[in-house]
Amino acid sequence: YSLLLYLNENWTPEDEGQLRMHFDSGGDFLPEGEGPNYIDVEPRGGTLVLFKSDQVPHEVLDTKAQRLAVVGWYNRAVSAADIGELASNEDKMRAGMLLAAAGLVTVGLVSLLT
């Protein structure tokens, strides 16, 4: 899975830089008779995108302005052993960054659902 939480407060369509998610047969060239099928996600502040990046071909379109986002990838579920390792690990920065990321995801999900 990939996660993107956009932080661009003043983004406008003229800034471009959308995330394009492809739902056609993929590849650089479509088979004859097949039209393009995609969704462009605008990188507006507060927009949260979570998708199976290994199954959904995607790209970022050219941008004309700076884009800010929190980005993360989930490769497997977190286990109790992972949490135990973090709790016993002396690397407090790593634990703090994980906590901050979890908080940002939670805030993004809450704002999306309300």
C-alpha positions in Angstrom: 0.0 0.0 0.0 1.0 3.6 -0.5 -0.2 6.5 1.6 -0.1 10.2 0.6 -1.4 13.0 2.8 -1.1 16.3 0.8 -0.2 19.5 2.7 -0.6 22.1 -0.1 -2.9 24.7 1.4 -3.0 27.0 -1.6 -2.9 24.5 -4.5 -4.7 25.6 -7.7 -5.4 23.6 -10.9 -2.9 25.8 -12.7 -0.2 24.3 -10.4 -0.8 20.9 -11.8 1.1 17.9 -10.3 -1.9 15.6 -9.9 -1.5 11.9 -9.0 -2.8 9.9 -11.9 -4.1 6.4 -11.1 -4.6 4.1 -14.1 -7.5 1.7 -14.3 -7.1 0.6 -17.9 -5.0 -2.4 -19.1 -1.9 -0.4 -18.3 1.4 -0.1 -20.2 2.6 2.7 -22.4 0.2 1.8 -25.2 -3.4 0.7 -24.9 -4.8 -2.1 -27.1 -6.7 -1.0 -30.1 -10.3 0.0 -29.2 -9.5 0.6 -25.5 -9.8 4.1 -24.3 -7.8 5.5 -21.4 -9.3 5.0 -17.9 -7.8 6.9 -15.1 -8.5 9.2 -12.1 -6.5 12.4 -11.4 -6.2 13.2 -7.7 -5.6 16.9 -7.0 -2.9 17.4 -4.4 -5.1 19.8 -2.2 -4.2 20.2 1.4 -5.9 17.6 3.6 -6.4 15.1 0.8 -5.5 11.6 1.9 -4.9 8.8 -0.7 -4.4 5.2 0.3 -4.1 2.5 -2.5 -2.5 -0.8 -3.4 0.5 0.7 -5.3 1.6 -2.7 -6.4 -1.7 -3.3 -8.2 -2.7 0.2 -9.4 -0.3 1.7 -12.0 0.2 5.4 -11.1 2.3 8.5 -11.9 2.7 12.1 -10.8 2.0 14.5 -13.6 4.4 17.4 -14.2 4.0 20.2 -11.6 4.5 24.0 -11.9 4.6 24.6 -8.1 6.1 23.0 -5.0 4.1 20.1 -3.7 4.2 19.0 0.0 3.1 15.6 1.2 3.6 13.0 3.9 4.3 9.7 2.0 4.4 6.2 3.4 4.4 2.6 2.3 3.0 -0.4 4.0 4.5 -3.7 3.1 3.0 -5.9 5.8 0.8 -5.7 8.9 2.4 -4.4 12.2 2.8 -7.3 14.6 3.0 -7.4 18.4 6.6 -8.3 18.0 7.2 -5.0 16.1 5.6 -3.0 18.8 7.6 -4.8 21.5 10.8 -4.2 19.5 10.1 -0.5 19.3 9.2 -0.3 23.0 12.5 -1.9 24.0 14.6 -0.2 21.4 16.8 2.7 22.6 16.1 4.6 19.3 13.5 7.1 20.6 13.6 9.1 17.4 12.4 6.1 15.4 9.5 5.5 17.8 8.7 9.2 17.8 8.5 9.4 14.0 6.3 6.3 13.9 4.0 7.9 16.5 3.9 11.2 14.5 3.1 9.3 11.2 0.3 7.4 13.0 -1.1 10.6 14.3 -1.1 12.3 10.9 -2.8 9.3 9.3 -5.4 9.3 12.1 -6.1 13.1 11.7 -6.3 12.6 7.9 -8.8 9.8 8.2 -10.9 11.6 10.8 -11.1 14.7 8.6 -11.9 12.6 5.6 -14.7 10.8 7.3 -16.3 13.9 9.0 
